[in-house]
Amino acid sequence: MDLTDFITVTDFCKSHRISQALIIEFKDYGLVEIIERKDALYIPIAELPKAEKILRLHSELDINLEGIEVITQLLNRLEEMQNEMTRLQNRLGLYE
């Protein structure tokens, strides 16, 4: 595991002034991926935008974790539908 592709949960929590327990709750709900090693917990760099979005929803909008889970599922479905629509428009363009 190349540690340059990860940030420690401790560093993430310090920079956002939150407790590690909150990030662990995010993981327990399946909202963010956390890699466990014997020395520390790590968040993949690719997960940072998602973790920060979830944190904003939770702290700034006061949405509970169940609500965030539903919101993220709906956003994922919306993104899939947009990708499908783009793919179909591209296919249709071939026939015009």
Coordinates of N, CA and C in Angstrom, one line a residue:
M1 N 0.8 -1.2 0.0 CA 0.0 0.0 0.0 C 0.9 1.2 0.0
D2 N 0.7 2.0 -1.0 CA 1.5 3.3 -1.1 C 0.8 4.4 -0.3
L3 N 1.4 4.8 0.7 CA 0.8 5.8 1.6 C 0.6 7.2 1.0
T4 N 1.2 7.4 -0.1 CA 1.0 8.7 -0.8 C -0.4 8.9 -1.3
D5 N -1.1 7.8 -1.5 CA -2.5 7.8 -2.0 C -3.5 7.9 -0.9
F6 N -3.1 8.0 0.4 CA -4.0 8.0 1.6 C -3.6 9.2 2.5
I7 N -4.6 9.5 3.3 CA -4.4 10.5 4.4 C -4.9 9.8 5.7
T8 N -4.2 10.1 6.7 CA -4.6 9.4 8.0 C -5.9 10.1 8.5
V9 N -6.7 9.2 9.1 CA -8.0 9.7 9.7 C -7.7 10.8 10.7
T10 N -6.6 10.6 11.5 CA -6.2 11.6 12.5 C -6.0 13.0 11.8
D11 N -5.2 13.0 10.7 CA -4.9 14.3 10.0 C -6.2 14.9 9.5
F12 N -7.1 14.1 8.9 CA -8.3 14.6 8.3 C -9.2 15.2 9.4
C13 N -9.3 14.5 10.6 CA -10.1 15.0 11.7 C -9.5 16.3 12.3
K14 N -8.2 16.4 12.4 CA -7.6 17.6 12.9 C -7.8 18.8 12.0
S15 N -7.7 18.5 10.7 CA -7.9 19.6 9.7 C -9.3 20.1 9.6
H16 N -10.3 19.3 10.0 CA -11.7 19.6 9.9 C -12.3 19.9 11.3
R17 N -11.4 19.7 12.3 CA -11.8 19.9 13.7 C -13.1 19.1 14.1
I18 N -12.9 17.8 13.8 CA -14.0 16.8 14.2 C -13.4 15.7 14.9
S19 N -14.2 14.9 15.5 CA -13.7 13.7 16.2 C -13.6 12.5 15.3
Q20 N -12.7 11.6 15.6 CA -12.5 10.4 14.8 C -13.7 9.5 14.8
A21 N -14.5 9.6 15.9 CA -15.7 8.8 16.0 C -16.7 9.1 14.9
L22 N -16.7 10.4 14.5 CA -17.7 10.7 13.4 C -17.3 10.1 12.1
I23 N -16.0 10.1 11.8 CA -15.5 9.4 10.6 C -15.8 7.9 10.6
I24 N -15.6 7.3 11.8 CA -15.9 5.9 12.0 C -17.4 5.6 11.8
E25 N -18.2 6.5 12.2 CA -19.7 6.4 12.0 C -19.9 6.5 10.5
F26 N -19.3 7.4 9.8 CA -19.4 7.4 8.3 C -19.1 6.1 7.7
K27 N -18.0 5.5 8.1 CA -17.5 4.2 7.6 C -18.6 3.1 7.9
D28 N -19.1 3.1 9.2 CA -20.1 2.1 9.6 C -21.4 2.2 8.7
Y29 N -21.7 3.4 8.3 CA -22.9 3.5 7.4 C -22.6 3.3 5.9
G30 N -21.3 3.0 5.6 CA -20.9 2.7 4.3 C -20.8 4.0 3.4
L31 N -20.6 5.1 4.1 CA -20.6 6.4 3.3 C -19.2 6.7 2.8
V32 N -18.1 6.3 3.6 CA -16.8 6.5 3.1 C -16.0 5.2 3.3
E33 N -14.9 5.1 2.6 CA -14.0 3.9 2.7 C -12.9 4.3 3.6
I34 N -12.6 3.4 4.6 CA -11.4 3.6 5.4 C -10.6 2.4 5.4
I35 N -9.3 2.5 5.2 CA -8.4 1.4 5.2 C -7.8 1.3 6.6
E36 N -7.9 0.1 7.2 CA -7.3 -0.1 8.5 C -6.0 -0.9 8.4
R37 N -5.0 -0.3 9.0 CA -3.7 -0.9 9.1 C -3.4 -1.0 10.6
K38 N -2.4 -1.8 11.0 CA -2.2 -2.0 12.4 C -1.7 -0.7 13.1
D39 N -1.1 0.2 12.3 CA -0.6 1.5 12.9 C -1.6 2.6 12.9
A40 N -2.6 2.6 12.0 CA -3.5 3.8 11.8 C -4.6 3.5 10.9
L41 N -5.6 4.4 10.8 CA -6.7 4.3 9.9 C -6.4 5.4 8.8
Y42 N -6.7 5.0 7.5 CA -6.4 5.8 6.4 C -7.6 6.0 5.5
I43 N -7.8 7.2 4.9 CA -8.8 7.5 4.0 C -8.1 7.7 2.6
P44 N -8.6 6.9 1.6 CA -8.0 7.1 0.3 C -8.2 8.6 -0.2
I45 N -7.2 9.1 -0.9 CA -7.3 10.5 -1.4 C -8.5 10.7 -2.3
A46 N -8.8 9.6 -3.0 CA -10.0 9.7 -3.9 C -11.3 9.9 -3.2
E47 N -11.3 9.5 -1.9 CA -12.5 9.5 -1.1 C -12.7 10.9 -0.4
L48 N -11.7 11.7 -0.4 CA -11.7 13.0 0.3 C -12.9 13.9 -0.1
P49 N -13.1 14.1 -1.4 CA -14.2 15.0 -1.8 C -15.6 14.4 -1.3
K50 N -15.7 13.1 -1.3 CA -17.0 12.5 -0.8 C -17.1 12.7 0.7
A51 N -16.0 12.5 1.4 CA -16.0 12.6 2.8 C -16.3 14.0 3.3
E52 N -15.7 15.0 2.5 CA -15.9 16.4 2.9 C -17.4 16.8 2.5
K53 N -17.9 16.3 1.5 CA -19.3 16.6 1.1 C -20.3 16.0 2.2
I54 N -20.0 14.8 2.7 CA -20.8 14.2 3.7 C -20.6 15.0 5.0
L55 N -19.5 15.4 5.3 CA -19.2 16.2 6.5 C -20.0 17.5 6.5
R56 N -20.0 18.2 5.3 CA -20.8 19.4 5.2 C -22.3 19.2 5.3
L57 N -22.8 18.1 4.7 CA -24.2 17.8 4.9 C -24.5 17.5 6.4
H58 N -23.6 16.9 7.1 CA -23.9 16.5 8.5 C -23.8 17.8 9.4
S59 N -22.7 18.5 9.2 CA -22.4 19.6 10.2 C -23.1 20.9 9.8
E60 N -23.1 21.3 8.5 CA -23.7 22.6 8.2 C -25.2 22.5 8.0
L61 N -25.7 21.4 7.5 CA -27.1 21.3 7.2 C -27.8 20.4 8.3
D62 N -27.1 19.9 9.2 CA -27.6 19.1 10.3 C -28.5 17.9 9.8
I63 N -28.0 17.2 8.8 CA -28.7 16.1 8.3 C -28.1 14.8 9.0
N64 N -29.0 14.0 9.5 CA -28.5 12.8 10.2 C -27.9 11.8 9.2
L65 N -27.2 10.8 9.7 CA -26.5 9.8 8.8 C -27.4 9.0 8.0
E66 N -28.6 8.7 8.5 CA -29.6 8.0 7.6 C -30.0 8.8 6.4
G67 N -30.2 10.1 6.7 CA -30.6 11.0 5.6 C -29.4 11.2 4.6
I68 N -28.2 11.3 5.1 CA -27.1 11.4 4.2 C -26.9 10.1 3.3
E69 N -27.2 9.0 3.9 CA -27.1 7.7 3.2 C -28.1 7.8 2.0
V70 N -29.4 8.2 2.3 CA -30.4 8.3 1.2 C -30.0 9.3 0.2
I71 N -29.5 10.5 0.6 CA -29.0 11.5 -0.3 C -27.9 11.0 -1.2
T72 N -26.9 10.3 -0.7 CA -25.8 9.8 -1.5 C -26.3 8.8 -2.5
Q73 N -27.2 7.9 -2.1 CA -27.8 6.9 -3.0 C -28.5 7.6 -4.1
L74 N -29.3 8.6 -3.8 CA -30.1 9.3 -4.9 C -29.1 10.0 -5.8
L75 N -28.1 10.7 -5.3 CA -27.1 11.4 -6.1 C -26.4 10.4 -7.0
N76 N -26.0 9.2 -6.5 CA -25.4 8.2 -7.3 C -26.3 7.7 -8.5
R77 N -27.6 7.5 -8.1 CA -28.6 7.1 -9.2 C -28.7 8.2 -10.2
L78 N -28.8 9.4 -9.8 CA -28.9 10.6 -10.7 C -27.7 10.6 -11.6
E79 N -26.5 10.4 -11.1 CA -25.3 10.4 -11.9 C -25.3 9.3 -12.9
E80 N -25.7 8.1 -12.5 CA -25.9 7.0 -13.4 C -26.9 7.3 -14.6
M81 N -28.0 7.9 -14.2 CA -29.0 8.2 -15.2 C -28.5 9.3 -16.2
Q82 N -27.7 10.2 -15.7 CA -27.1 11.2 -16.6 C -26.1 10.6 -17.5
N83 N -25.3 9.7 -17.0 CA -24.3 9.0 -17.9 C -25.1 8.2 -18.9
E84 N -26.1 7.5 -18.5 CA -26.9 6.7 -19.5 C -27.6 7.6 -20.5
M85 N -28.1 8.8 -20.1 CA -28.7 9.7 -21.1 C -27.6 10.2 -22.1
T86 N -26.4 10.5 -21.6 CA -25.4 11.0 -22.5 C -25.0 9.9 -23.5
R87 N -24.9 8.6 -23.0 CA -24.6 7.5 -23.8 C -25.6 7.3 -24.9
L88 N -26.9 7.4 -24.5 CA -28.0 7.3 -25.5 C -28.0 8.4 -26.5
Q89 N -27.7 9.6 -26.1 CA -27.7 10.8 -27.0 C -26.6 10.6 -28.0
N90 N -25.4 10.1 -27.5 CA -24.3 9.8 -28.4 C -24.7 8.7 -29.5
R91 N -25.4 7.7 -29.0 CA -25.8 6.7 -30.0 C -26.8 7.2 -31.0
L92 N -27.8 8.0 -30.5 CA -28.7 8.6 -31.4 C -28.1 9.5 -32.4
G93 N -27.0 10.2 -32.0 CA -26.3 11.1 -32.9 C -25.7 10.4 -34.1
L94 N -25.4 9.1 -33.9 CA -24.8 8.3 -35.0 C -25.9 8.0 -36.1
Y95 N -27.1 8.0 -35.7 CA -28.2 7.7 -36.7 C -28.8 9.0 -37.3
E96 N -28.4 10.1 -36.8 CA -29.0 11.4 -37.4 C -28.2 11.8 -38.7

